[in-house]
mmCIF file of C-alpha atoms and ligand atoms in Angstrom:
data_model
loop_
_atom_site.group_PDB
_atom_site.id
_atom_site.type_symbol
_atom_site.label_atom_id
_atom_site.label_comp_id
_atom_site.label_asym_id
_atom_site.label_seq_id
_atom_site.Cartn_x
_atom_site.Cartn_y
_atom_site.Cartn_z
ATOM 1 C CA UNK A 1 89.370 121.094 130.149
ATOM 2 C CA UNK A 2 90.841 123.844 128.024
ATOM 3 C CA UNK A 3 91.757 122.952 124.438
ATOM 4 C CA UNK A 4 94.264 125.203 122.672
ATOM 5 C CA UNK A 5 95.129 124.818 118.994
ATOM 6 C CA UNK A 6 98.750 125.477 118.082
ATOM 7 C CA UNK A 7 97.911 127.525 115.010
ATOM 8 C CA UNK A 8 101.470 128.438 114.033
ATOM 9 C CA UNK A 9 102.647 124.844 114.119
ATOM 10 C CA UNK A 10 99.617 123.678 112.126
ATOM 11 C CA UNK A 11 100.150 126.334 109.442
ATOM 12 C CA UNK A 12 103.859 125.589 109.184
ATOM 13 C CA UNK A 13 103.030 121.888 108.783
ATOM 14 C CA UNK A 14 100.581 122.715 105.978
ATOM 15 C CA UNK A 15 103.371 124.681 104.270
ATOM 16 C CA UNK A 16 105.870 121.854 104.801
ATOM 17 C CA UNK A 17 103.525 119.270 103.305
ATOM 18 C CA UNK A 18 102.859 121.557 100.303
ATOM 19 C CA UNK A 19 106.574 121.574 99.574
ATOM 20 C CA UNK A 20 106.409 117.813 98.935
ATOM 21 C CA UNK A 21 105.012 117.994 95.439
ATOM 22 C CA UNK A 22 105.766 116.892 91.918
ATOM 23 C CA UNK A 23 105.143 120.431 90.600
ATOM 24 C CA UNK A 24 106.815 123.759 91.333
ATOM 25 C CA UNK A 25 105.198 126.106 93.893
ATOM 26 C CA UNK A 26 102.553 127.424 94.127
ATOM 27 C CA UNK A 27 101.244 124.347 92.355
ATOM 28 C CA UNK A 28 100.809 121.226 94.437
ATOM 29 C CA UNK A 29 100.515 117.832 92.721
ATOM 30 C CA UNK A 30 100.761 114.526 94.542
ATOM 31 C CA UNK A 31 99.367 111.679 92.526
ATOM 32 C CA UNK A 32 98.803 108.480 94.442
ATOM 33 C CA UNK A 33 101.787 106.112 94.727
ATOM 34 C CA UNK A 34 104.193 108.489 92.952
ATOM 35 C CA UNK A 35 107.444 109.384 94.764
ATOM 36 C CA UNK A 36 105.919 112.636 96.061
ATOM 37 C CA UNK A 37 102.910 110.816 97.508
ATOM 38 C CA UNK A 38 105.198 108.273 99.188
ATOM 39 C CA UNK A 39 107.411 111.031 100.557
ATOM 40 C CA UNK A 40 104.372 112.896 101.908
ATOM 41 C CA UNK A 41 103.101 109.689 103.527
ATOM 42 C CA UNK A 42 106.474 109.121 105.215
ATOM 43 C CA UNK A 43 106.483 112.724 106.465
ATOM 44 C CA UNK A 44 102.947 112.347 107.832
ATOM 45 C CA UNK A 45 103.767 109.050 109.553
ATOM 46 C CA UNK A 46 106.725 110.710 111.269
ATOM 47 C CA UNK A 47 104.429 113.528 112.531
ATOM 48 C CA UNK A 48 101.944 110.927 113.828
ATOM 49 C CA UNK A 49 104.703 108.944 115.556
ATOM 50 C CA UNK A 50 105.999 112.156 117.180
ATOM 51 C CA UNK A 51 102.521 112.585 118.662
ATOM 52 C CA UNK A 52 102.780 109.117 120.187
ATOM 53 C CA UNK A 53 100.176 107.615 117.834
ATOM 54 C CA UNK A 54 100.360 103.994 116.706
ATOM 55 C CA UNK A 55 100.485 103.867 112.930
ATOM 56 C CA UNK A 56 99.272 101.034 110.705
ATOM 57 C CA UNK A 57 98.772 100.822 106.952
ATOM 58 C CA UNK A 58 96.416 98.538 105.071
ATOM 59 C CA UNK A 59 97.176 96.830 101.729
ATOM 60 C CA UNK A 60 95.927 99.803 99.683
ATOM 61 C CA UNK A 61 97.884 102.288 101.787
ATOM 62 C CA UNK A 62 95.092 103.742 103.933
ATOM 63 C CA UNK A 63 97.010 104.929 106.991
ATOM 64 C CA UNK A 64 95.542 104.770 110.506
ATOM 65 C CA UNK A 65 97.195 106.639 113.407
ATOM 66 C CA UNK A 66 95.621 105.729 116.703
ATOM 67 C CA UNK A 67 95.492 107.328 120.128
ATOM 68 C CA UNK A 68 94.351 104.520 122.375
ATOM 69 C CA UNK A 69 91.332 105.114 124.569
ATOM 70 C CA UNK A 70 90.770 103.622 127.991
ATOM 71 C CA UNK A 71 88.339 101.027 126.576
ATOM 72 C CA UNK A 72 90.146 99.193 123.809
ATOM 73 C CA UNK A 73 87.064 97.159 122.953
ATOM 74 C CA UNK A 74 84.938 100.270 122.314
ATOM 75 C CA UNK A 75 84.388 101.341 118.683
ATOM 76 C CA UNK A 76 86.759 103.963 117.338
ATOM 77 C CA UNK A 77 86.074 107.675 116.828
ATOM 78 C CA UNK A 78 87.640 108.556 113.481
ATOM 79 C CA UNK A 79 88.736 111.704 111.750
ATOM 80 C CA UNK A 80 90.858 112.391 108.686
ATOM 81 C CA UNK A 81 90.905 113.106 104.989
ATOM 82 C CA UNK A 82 93.415 112.777 102.137
ATOM 83 C CA UNK A 83 96.820 114.123 101.140
ATOM 84 C CA UNK A 84 96.824 113.166 97.478
ATOM 85 C CA UNK A 85 96.365 116.170 95.212
ATOM 86 C CA UNK A 86 95.212 116.508 91.609
ATOM 87 C CA UNK A 87 97.531 118.011 88.978
ATOM 88 C CA UNK A 88 97.532 121.801 89.424
ATOM 89 C CA UNK A 89 96.103 121.665 92.957
ATOM 90 C CA UNK A 90 96.593 123.919 95.976
ATOM 91 C CA UNK A 91 97.700 123.296 99.554
ATOM 92 C CA UNK A 92 94.485 122.813 101.498
ATOM 93 C CA UNK A 93 92.146 120.276 99.870
ATOM 94 C CA UNK A 94 92.265 117.196 102.128
ATOM 95 C CA UNK A 95 95.355 118.424 103.963
ATOM 96 C CA UNK A 96 93.347 120.619 106.363
ATOM 97 C CA UNK A 97 91.415 117.536 107.477
ATOM 98 C CA UNK A 98 94.567 115.466 107.932
ATOM 99 C CA UNK A 99 96.854 117.969 109.636
ATOM 100 C CA UNK A 100 93.870 119.609 111.385
ATOM 101 C CA UNK A 101 92.872 116.144 112.613
ATOM 102 C CA UNK A 102 96.383 115.509 113.906
ATOM 103 C CA UNK A 103 96.525 118.896 115.635
ATOM 104 C CA UNK A 104 93.062 118.258 117.145
ATOM 105 C CA UNK A 105 94.406 115.024 118.675
ATOM 106 C CA UNK A 106 97.570 116.757 119.932
ATOM 107 C CA UNK A 107 95.495 119.585 121.424
ATOM 108 C CA UNK A 108 93.361 117.027 123.279
ATOM 109 C CA UNK A 109 96.492 115.279 124.530
ATOM 110 C CA UNK A 110 97.900 118.603 125.792
ATOM 111 C CA UNK A 111 94.617 119.457 127.523
ATOM 112 C CA UNK A 112 94.874 116.361 129.735
ATOM 113 C CA UNK A 113 91.765 114.772 128.175
ATOM 114 C CA UNK A 114 91.772 110.970 128.163
ATOM 115 C CA UNK A 115 89.331 109.366 125.698
ATOM 116 C CA UNK A 116 87.331 106.234 126.457
ATOM 117 C CA UNK A 117 87.005 105.374 122.732
ATOM 118 C CA UNK A 118 90.277 105.330 120.809
ATOM 119 C CA UNK A 119 90.592 108.316 118.474
ATOM 120 C CA UNK A 120 92.074 107.520 115.102
ATOM 121 C CA UNK A 121 93.367 109.729 112.338
ATOM 122 C CA UNK A 122 92.791 108.190 108.908
ATOM 123 C CA UNK A 123 94.714 109.264 105.813
ATOM 124 C CA UNK A 124 92.774 107.844 102.889
ATOM 125 C CA UNK A 125 94.474 106.550 99.750
ATOM 126 C CA UNK A 126 93.550 108.211 96.450
ATOM 127 C CA UNK A 127 90.582 110.371 97.290
ATOM 128 C CA UNK A 128 91.332 111.955 93.932
ATOM 129 C CA UNK A 129 90.483 110.004 90.778
ATOM 130 C CA UNK A 130 93.561 111.174 88.840
ATOM 131 C CA UNK A 131 95.452 107.905 88.593
ATOM 132 C CA UNK A 132 92.835 105.151 88.552
ATOM 133 C CA UNK A 133 89.833 107.086 87.202
ATOM 134 C CA UNK A 134 87.731 106.600 90.317
ATOM 135 C CA UNK A 135 87.665 108.857 93.369
ATOM 136 C CA UNK A 136 87.794 107.698 97.002
ATOM 137 C CA UNK A 137 89.529 104.436 96.198
ATOM 138 C CA UNK A 138 90.646 103.852 99.806
ATOM 139 C CA UNK A 139 87.297 104.615 101.410
ATOM 140 C CA UNK A 140 85.384 102.612 98.793
ATOM 141 C CA UNK A 141 87.442 99.551 99.750
ATOM 142 C CA UNK A 142 87.252 100.260 103.493
ATOM 143 C CA UNK A 143 83.471 100.432 103.311
ATOM 144 C CA UNK A 144 83.023 97.517 100.900
ATOM 145 C CA UNK A 145 81.484 99.862 98.295
ATOM 146 C CA UNK A 146 84.069 98.662 95.762
ATOM 147 C CA UNK A 147 84.854 94.963 95.636
ATOM 148 C CA UNK A 148 88.494 93.838 95.645
ATOM 149 C CA UNK A 149 87.844 92.151 92.264
ATOM 150 C CA UNK A 150 86.616 95.387 90.718
ATOM 151 C CA UNK A 151 89.532 97.285 92.288
ATOM 152 C CA UNK A 152 92.042 94.826 90.830
ATOM 153 C CA UNK A 153 90.723 95.644 87.347
ATOM 154 C CA UNK A 154 91.552 99.348 87.713
ATOM 155 C CA UNK A 155 94.457 100.507 85.589
ATOM 156 C CA UNK A 156 96.348 103.775 85.222
ATOM 157 C CA UNK A 157 97.054 105.548 81.946
ATOM 158 C CA UNK A 158 100.140 103.411 81.356
ATOM 159 C CA UNK A 159 98.074 100.237 81.708
ATOM 160 C CA UNK A 160 99.548 99.274 85.103
ATOM 161 C CA UNK A 161 96.949 97.710 87.376
ATOM 162 C CA UNK A 162 96.264 98.662 90.975
ATOM 163 C CA UNK A 163 97.934 95.535 92.393
ATOM 164 C CA UNK A 164 101.163 96.147 90.465
ATOM 165 C CA UNK A 165 101.235 99.824 91.375
ATOM 166 C CA UNK A 166 100.477 99.440 95.093
ATOM 167 C CA UNK A 167 102.904 96.553 95.518
ATOM 168 C CA UNK A 168 105.557 98.570 93.690
ATOM 169 C CA UNK A 169 104.912 101.362 96.201
ATOM 170 C CA UNK A 170 105.464 98.945 99.091
ATOM 171 C CA UNK A 171 101.875 98.017 99.989
ATOM 172 C CA UNK A 172 101.577 94.231 100.079
ATOM 173 C CA UNK A 173 98.834 91.926 101.326
ATOM 174 C CA UNK A 174 95.463 91.241 99.750
ATOM 175 C CA UNK A 175 92.792 93.860 99.032
ATOM 176 C CA UNK A 176 90.308 91.567 100.810
ATOM 177 C CA UNK A 177 91.941 92.688 104.085
ATOM 178 C CA UNK A 178 91.067 96.363 103.542
ATOM 179 C CA UNK A 179 87.333 96.284 104.376
ATOM 180 C CA UNK A 180 86.721 97.348 107.975
ATOM 181 C CA UNK A 181 84.777 95.022 110.263
ATOM 182 C CA UNK A 182 81.164 95.945 111.025
ATOM 183 C CA UNK A 183 80.913 98.231 114.035
ATOM 184 C CA UNK A 184 84.493 99.477 113.712
ATOM 185 C CA UNK A 185 83.457 103.112 114.086
ATOM 186 C CA UNK A 186 81.493 104.895 116.767
ATOM 187 C CA UNK A 187 81.561 108.007 114.571
ATOM 188 C CA UNK A 188 83.655 109.636 111.829
ATOM 189 C CA UNK A 189 84.111 113.421 111.380
ATOM 190 C CA UNK A 190 85.976 115.050 108.475
ATOM 191 C CA UNK A 191 87.213 118.640 108.463
ATOM 192 C CA UNK A 192 87.582 120.144 104.960
ATOM 193 C CA UNK A 193 87.684 123.436 103.118
ATOM 194 C CA UNK A 194 84.298 124.275 101.614
ATOM 195 C CA UNK A 195 85.589 124.361 98.000
ATOM 196 C CA UNK A 196 82.706 126.733 97.223
ATOM 197 C CA UNK A 197 81.958 130.397 97.990
ATOM 198 C CA UNK A 198 78.988 130.337 100.381
ATOM 199 C CA UNK A 199 80.688 130.658 103.775
ATOM 200 C CA UNK A 200 82.958 133.469 102.622
ATOM 201 C CA UNK A 201 80.114 135.296 100.869
ATOM 202 C CA UNK A 202 77.888 135.130 103.931
ATOM 203 C CA UNK A 203 80.799 135.738 106.313
ATOM 204 C CA UNK A 204 80.018 132.632 108.329
ATOM 205 C CA UNK A 205 83.076 130.931 109.821
ATOM 206 C CA UNK A 206 81.905 127.304 109.717
ATOM 207 C CA UNK A 207 79.665 125.006 107.732
ATOM 208 C CA UNK A 208 78.135 121.858 109.161
ATOM 209 C CA UNK A 209 77.400 119.415 106.385
ATOM 210 C CA UNK A 210 73.989 117.764 106.444
ATOM 211 C CA UNK A 211 74.235 115.832 103.142
ATOM 212 C CA UNK A 212 76.871 114.893 100.579
ATOM 213 C CA UNK A 213 75.817 115.052 96.906
ATOM 214 C CA UNK A 214 75.687 112.016 94.624
ATOM 215 C CA UNK A 215 78.611 111.752 92.190
ATOM 216 C CA UNK A 216 78.825 109.702 89.013
ATOM 217 C CA UNK A 217 81.456 109.399 86.348
ATOM 218 C CA UNK A 218 81.561 108.057 82.837
ATOM 219 C CA UNK A 219 84.103 107.433 80.161
ATOM 220 C CA UNK A 220 82.848 107.942 76.649
ATOM 221 C CA UNK A 221 84.775 106.409 73.771
ATOM 222 C CA UNK A 222 84.028 107.826 70.335
ATOM 223 C CA UNK A 223 85.412 105.983 67.318
ATOM 224 C CA UNK A 224 85.208 107.404 63.831
ATOM 225 C CA UNK A 225 87.597 107.236 60.959
ATOM 226 C CA UNK A 226 91.002 108.904 60.683
ATOM 227 C CA UNK A 227 92.938 109.967 57.645
ATOM 228 C CA UNK A 228 94.765 112.788 55.916
ATOM 229 C CA UNK A 229 93.625 116.275 56.951
ATOM 230 C CA UNK A 230 94.183 117.593 53.432
ATOM 231 C CA UNK A 231 93.034 114.744 51.274
ATOM 232 C CA UNK A 232 89.791 113.464 52.848
ATOM 233 C CA UNK A 233 86.895 115.668 51.709
ATOM 234 C CA UNK A 234 84.497 117.027 54.318
ATOM 235 C CA UNK A 235 81.390 115.058 53.264
ATOM 236 C CA UNK A 236 83.361 111.802 53.564
ATOM 237 C CA UNK A 237 84.558 112.333 57.110
ATOM 238 C CA UNK A 238 83.620 110.564 60.335
ATOM 239 C CA UNK A 239 85.597 112.834 62.651
ATOM 240 C CA UNK A 240 85.556 111.515 66.231
ATOM 241 C CA UNK A 241 86.427 114.885 67.758
ATOM 242 C CA UNK A 242 83.567 116.706 66.016
ATOM 243 C CA UNK A 243 81.192 114.069 67.393
ATOM 244 C CA UNK A 244 82.788 114.424 70.852
ATOM 245 C CA UNK A 245 82.276 118.193 70.679
ATOM 246 C CA UNK A 246 78.550 117.629 70.167
ATOM 247 C CA UNK A 247 78.488 115.180 73.069
ATOM 248 C CA UNK A 248 80.219 117.702 75.351
ATOM 249 C CA UNK A 249 77.617 120.346 74.530
ATOM 250 C CA UNK A 250 74.808 117.809 75.033
ATOM 251 C CA UNK A 251 76.210 117.049 78.495
ATOM 252 C CA UNK A 252 76.343 120.738 79.377
ATOM 253 C CA UNK A 253 72.797 121.223 78.173
ATOM 254 C CA UNK A 254 71.518 118.173 80.102
ATOM 255 C CA UNK A 255 72.865 119.668 83.339
ATOM 256 C CA UNK A 256 71.703 123.212 82.535
ATOM 257 C CA UNK A 257 68.157 122.086 81.795
ATOM 258 C CA UNK A 258 67.744 119.602 84.670
ATOM 259 C CA UNK A 259 65.457 122.052 86.458
ATOM 260 C CA UNK A 260 67.792 122.552 89.430
ATOM 261 C CA UNK A 261 70.914 124.568 90.097
ATOM 262 C CA UNK A 262 72.229 121.546 92.017
ATOM 263 C CA UNK A 263 72.918 119.532 88.860
ATOM 264 C CA UNK A 264 76.478 119.897 87.587
ATOM 265 C CA UNK A 265 78.297 118.092 84.794
ATOM 266 C CA UNK A 266 81.887 118.486 83.614
ATOM 267 C CA UNK A 267 83.970 116.971 80.857
ATOM 268 C CA UNK A 268 87.392 117.346 82.422
ATOM 269 C CA UNK A 269 89.457 115.178 80.080
ATOM 270 C CA UNK A 270 89.352 114.909 76.283
ATOM 271 C CA UNK A 271 91.981 112.579 74.829
ATOM 272 C CA UNK A 272 92.324 112.756 71.062
ATOM 273 C CA UNK A 273 93.967 110.056 68.934
ATOM 274 C CA UNK A 274 96.308 110.305 67.063
ATOM 275 C CA UNK A 275 96.670 113.962 68.133
ATOM 276 C CA UNK A 276 98.415 115.309 65.041
ATOM 277 C CA UNK A 277 97.454 118.600 63.417
ATOM 278 C CA UNK A 278 97.256 117.096 59.946
ATOM 279 C CA UNK A 279 95.368 113.940 60.902
ATOM 280 C CA UNK A 280 91.608 113.578 61.307
ATOM 281 C CA UNK A 281 90.835 112.430 64.863
ATOM 282 C CA UNK A 282 89.822 108.788 64.688
ATOM 283 C CA UNK A 283 89.267 108.204 68.377
ATOM 284 C CA UNK A 284 88.377 110.388 71.369
ATOM 285 C CA UNK A 285 87.975 109.483 74.998
ATOM 286 C CA UNK A 286 86.004 111.812 77.268
ATOM 287 C CA UNK A 287 85.988 111.639 81.067
ATOM 288 C CA UNK A 288 82.734 112.965 82.473
ATOM 289 C CA UNK A 289 81.776 113.935 86.035
ATOM 290 C CA UNK A 290 78.082 114.380 86.906
ATOM 291 C CA UNK A 291 76.702 115.290 90.322
ATOM 292 C CA UNK A 292 73.481 116.246 91.982
ATOM 293 C CA UNK A 293 71.996 116.464 95.437
ATOM 294 C CA UNK A 294 69.059 114.426 94.106
ATOM 295 C CA UNK A 295 69.758 110.904 92.910
ATOM 296 C CA UNK A 296 66.753 110.601 90.554
ATOM 297 C CA UNK A 297 67.573 113.892 88.863
ATOM 298 C CA UNK A 298 71.218 112.907 88.460
ATOM 299 C CA UNK A 299 70.180 109.615 86.903
ATOM 300 C CA UNK A 300 67.750 111.398 84.539
ATOM 301 C CA UNK A 301 70.652 113.547 83.324
ATOM 302 C CA UNK A 302 72.679 110.391 82.700
ATOM 303 C CA UNK A 303 69.836 108.909 80.637
ATOM 304 C CA UNK A 304 69.616 112.145 78.629
ATOM 305 C CA UNK A 305 73.342 111.877 77.894
ATOM 306 C CA UNK A 306 72.873 108.289 76.688
ATOM 307 C CA UNK A 307 70.007 109.280 74.380
ATOM 308 C CA UNK A 308 71.961 112.235 72.977
ATOM 309 C CA UNK A 309 74.972 109.982 72.360
ATOM 310 C CA UNK A 310 72.823 107.510 70.410
ATOM 311 C CA UNK A 311 71.485 110.215 68.142
ATOM 312 C CA UNK A 312 74.930 111.803 67.606
ATOM 313 C CA UNK A 313 76.285 108.342 66.767
ATOM 314 C CA UNK A 314 73.569 107.780 64.145
ATOM 315 C CA UNK A 315 73.886 111.258 62.652
ATOM 316 C CA UNK A 316 77.691 111.224 62.393
ATOM 317 C CA UNK A 317 78.216 107.522 61.713
ATOM 318 C CA UNK A 318 80.650 107.084 64.590
ATOM 319 C CA UNK A 319 80.504 104.490 67.334
ATOM 320 C CA UNK A 320 79.973 105.845 70.842
ATOM 321 C CA UNK A 321 80.481 103.644 73.866
ATOM 322 C CA UNK A 322 79.578 104.790 77.386
ATOM 323 C CA UNK A 323 81.371 103.135 80.293
ATOM 324 C CA UNK A 324 79.954 103.825 83.741
ATOM 325 C CA UNK A 325 82.795 104.102 86.272
ATOM 326 C CA UNK A 326 80.708 104.925 89.304
ATOM 327 C CA UNK A 327 77.226 106.140 90.195
ATOM 328 C CA UNK A 328 77.016 106.656 93.917
ATOM 329 C CA UNK A 329 74.095 107.490 96.150
ATOM 330 C CA UNK A 330 74.210 110.651 98.277
ATOM 331 C CA UNK A 331 74.793 110.466 102.042
ATOM 332 C CA UNK A 332 73.003 111.958 105.030
ATOM 333 C CA UNK A 333 75.124 113.080 107.943
ATOM 334 C CA UNK A 334 74.364 111.695 111.397
ATOM 335 C CA UNK A 335 72.194 113.925 113.627
ATOM 336 C CA UNK A 336 74.199 113.022 116.762
ATOM 337 C CA UNK A 337 77.486 114.208 115.217
ATOM 338 C CA UNK A 338 75.829 117.313 113.749
ATOM 339 C CA UNK A 339 74.585 118.005 117.291
ATOM 340 C CA UNK A 340 78.078 117.593 118.769
ATOM 341 C CA UNK A 341 79.547 119.949 116.147
ATOM 342 C CA UNK A 342 76.762 122.511 116.742
ATOM 343 C CA UNK A 343 77.294 122.394 120.494
ATOM 344 C CA UNK A 344 80.958 123.205 120.089
ATOM 345 C CA UNK A 345 80.058 126.104 117.772
ATOM 346 C CA UNK A 346 77.554 127.462 120.322
ATOM 347 C CA UNK A 347 80.044 127.108 123.139
ATOM 348 C CA UNK A 348 82.603 129.137 121.195
ATOM 349 C CA UNK A 349 79.971 131.637 119.983
ATOM 350 C CA UNK A 350 80.673 130.699 116.393
ATOM 351 C CA UNK A 351 77.866 130.883 113.862
ATOM 352 C CA UNK A 352 77.560 128.075 111.342
ATOM 353 C CA UNK A 353 75.704 127.327 108.151
ATOM 354 C CA UNK A 354 74.043 123.930 107.687
ATOM 355 C CA UNK A 355 75.077 122.999 104.153
ATOM 356 C CA UNK A 356 75.224 120.395 101.424
ATOM 357 C CA UNK A 357 78.622 119.189 100.272
ATOM 358 C CA UNK A 358 78.608 119.362 96.500
ATOM 359 C CA UNK A 359 82.115 117.938 96.364
ATOM 360 C CA UNK A 360 82.482 114.285 97.262
ATOM 361 C CA UNK A 361 84.653 113.176 100.132
ATOM 362 C CA UNK A 362 85.753 109.919 101.723
ATOM 363 C CA UNK A 363 83.033 110.541 104.322
ATOM 364 C CA UNK A 364 80.482 109.732 101.605
ATOM 365 C CA UNK A 365 81.732 106.133 101.588
ATOM 366 C CA UNK A 366 82.482 105.882 105.311
ATOM 367 C CA UNK A 367 78.787 106.811 105.781
ATOM 368 C CA UNK A 368 77.948 103.331 104.463
ATOM 369 C CA UNK A 369 79.533 101.777 107.593
ATOM 370 C CA UNK A 370 79.487 104.506 110.230
ATOM 371 C CA UNK A 371 77.669 107.628 111.350
ATOM 372 C CA UNK A 372 79.546 110.543 109.709
ATOM 373 C CA UNK A 373 79.488 114.318 109.562
ATOM 374 C CA UNK A 374 81.677 116.996 108.049
ATOM 375 C CA UNK A 375 82.803 120.440 109.107
ATOM 376 C CA UNK A 376 83.634 123.051 106.456
ATOM 377 C CA UNK A 377 85.769 126.162 106.741
ATOM 378 C CA UNK A 378 85.721 129.017 104.204
ATOM 379 C CA UNK A 379 88.222 129.221 101.363
ATOM 380 C CA UNK A 380 89.041 132.369 99.450
ATOM 381 C CA UNK A 381 86.650 133.021 96.539
ATOM 382 C CA UNK A 382 85.523 129.432 96.929
ATOM 383 C CA UNK A 383 88.566 128.403 94.891
ATOM 384 C CA UNK A 384 89.699 124.788 95.047
ATOM 385 C CA UNK A 385 91.419 122.334 92.695
ATOM 386 C CA UNK A 386 93.650 125.228 91.620
ATOM 387 C CA UNK A 387 96.979 126.549 92.950
ATOM 388 C CA UNK A 388 95.516 129.756 94.396
ATOM 389 C CA UNK A 389 93.290 127.784 96.765
ATOM 390 C CA UNK A 390 93.629 129.493 100.178
ATOM 391 C CA UNK A 391 92.203 129.110 103.668
ATOM 392 C CA UNK A 392 93.072 131.667 106.340
ATOM 393 C CA UNK A 393 95.021 130.501 109.427
ATOM 394 C CA UNK A 394 92.289 131.706 111.789
ATOM 395 C CA UNK A 395 89.634 129.733 109.875
ATOM 396 C CA UNK A 396 91.809 126.616 109.898
ATOM 397 C CA UNK A 397 92.435 126.990 113.637
ATOM 398 C CA UNK A 398 88.718 127.559 114.350
ATOM 399 C CA UNK A 399 87.738 124.447 112.406
ATOM 400 C CA UNK A 400 90.415 122.447 114.202
ATOM 401 C CA UNK A 401 89.185 123.620 117.599
ATOM 402 C CA UNK A 402 85.591 122.618 116.834
ATOM 403 C CA UNK A 403 86.869 119.295 115.478
ATOM 404 C CA UNK A 404 88.882 118.685 118.668
ATOM 405 C CA UNK A 405 85.928 119.461 120.935
ATOM 406 C CA UNK A 406 83.673 117.241 118.836
ATOM 407 C CA UNK A 407 86.145 114.339 118.942
ATOM 408 C CA UNK A 408 86.298 114.765 122.710
ATOM 409 C CA UNK A 409 82.507 114.747 123.053
ATOM 410 C CA UNK A 410 82.156 111.645 120.845
ATOM 411 C CA UNK A 411 84.951 109.668 122.496
ATOM 412 C CA UNK A 412 83.946 110.145 126.154
HETATM 413 C C1 LIG B 1 86.825 115.705 95.219
HETATM 414 O O1 LIG B 1 87.982 115.995 95.026
HETATM 415 C C2 LIG B 1 85.798 116.047 94.310
HETATM 416 O O2 LIG B 1 86.092 116.093 93.088
HETATM 417 O O3 LIG B 1 84.681 116.334 94.758
HETATM 418 MN MN1 LIG B 2 89.922 117.343 95.672
HETATM 419 MN MN1 LIG B 3 89.225 116.808 99.249
#
């Protein structure tokens, strides 16, 4: 069986998908359930149908495109990733795993291979937390990590809840139907850009992920007292933004002093109310992202942030409320899938680096219900979540080839 990746077609599809965006090139932005996301979904479904795949969508919009195997009762071999993109994103995050997954299936079809297990491409809804504040919404529901009741309470910045937004986008049915039955998957493999610099720096073409780091996120609401920026004297102030500034630095210091380079913490959003130059900030909301490869260490950092917040609250006479949005455990990848990926690398004389994924991915949640593994390809300067994100065509094609061979080995 000889498997050939149609690199030019795959690259032109990546370009075509990038043009469906709510921002001007080179920026890509596709926030879940916005017109650009819906247009991109329709475009993807047409590509899947062209490949002869049977497409179904669940009530939260997770999209499954299936190539039937010879044994329809056998568990499915899955691949896929996401096509939603954060504001100011690039072309490759998630998309390489979706279009690479589709091309891997097409390459297997062209080779004459016939799988025993059905092979299914999965396009996850809202891997990015932009709209509802929590990442991997689709895979959390598929794996039962997030309950339908908790999901129904999620709201976007305009106060619209998930049910209203998804129904408005055309996804009906109940969220209870999203969770996959036990034993659905034989295996799940996700292809992704590394989003870090290690492969490029070491000039290694592929990374095989052994573990996915543990993410957590918090919202911190600081409430002080507003007033006139000229008239209220400094000793009388309870400025919420000044308190938030101290919290941000405490978060940075908690990560820096954790004792490991693997601890990272970011305050990516700072919303200031009322947001007028001549008004003392009365309220600030911070969105915080904390990750580590070690769960205990990550949780210690979170406790340090809580303690620091209490002392800043007392010192500055502001109220500080911490809301935990998620605190997930890390995942181990499945040795059998790692073995299948390694075998394909050996066969193609490709070196690979066993590595930890510091970014989270839908595979983290699918690991709760299925054996999973991930394959990384290099990206220029390790850049991701920015418009100059770039992965070279030959790296994308190499990753897709190894993905295709691995899907074949797992679905025999
Ligand atoms: C995924 O986009 C992440 O933030 O790790
Ligand atoms: Mn991302
Ligand atoms: Mn991603």
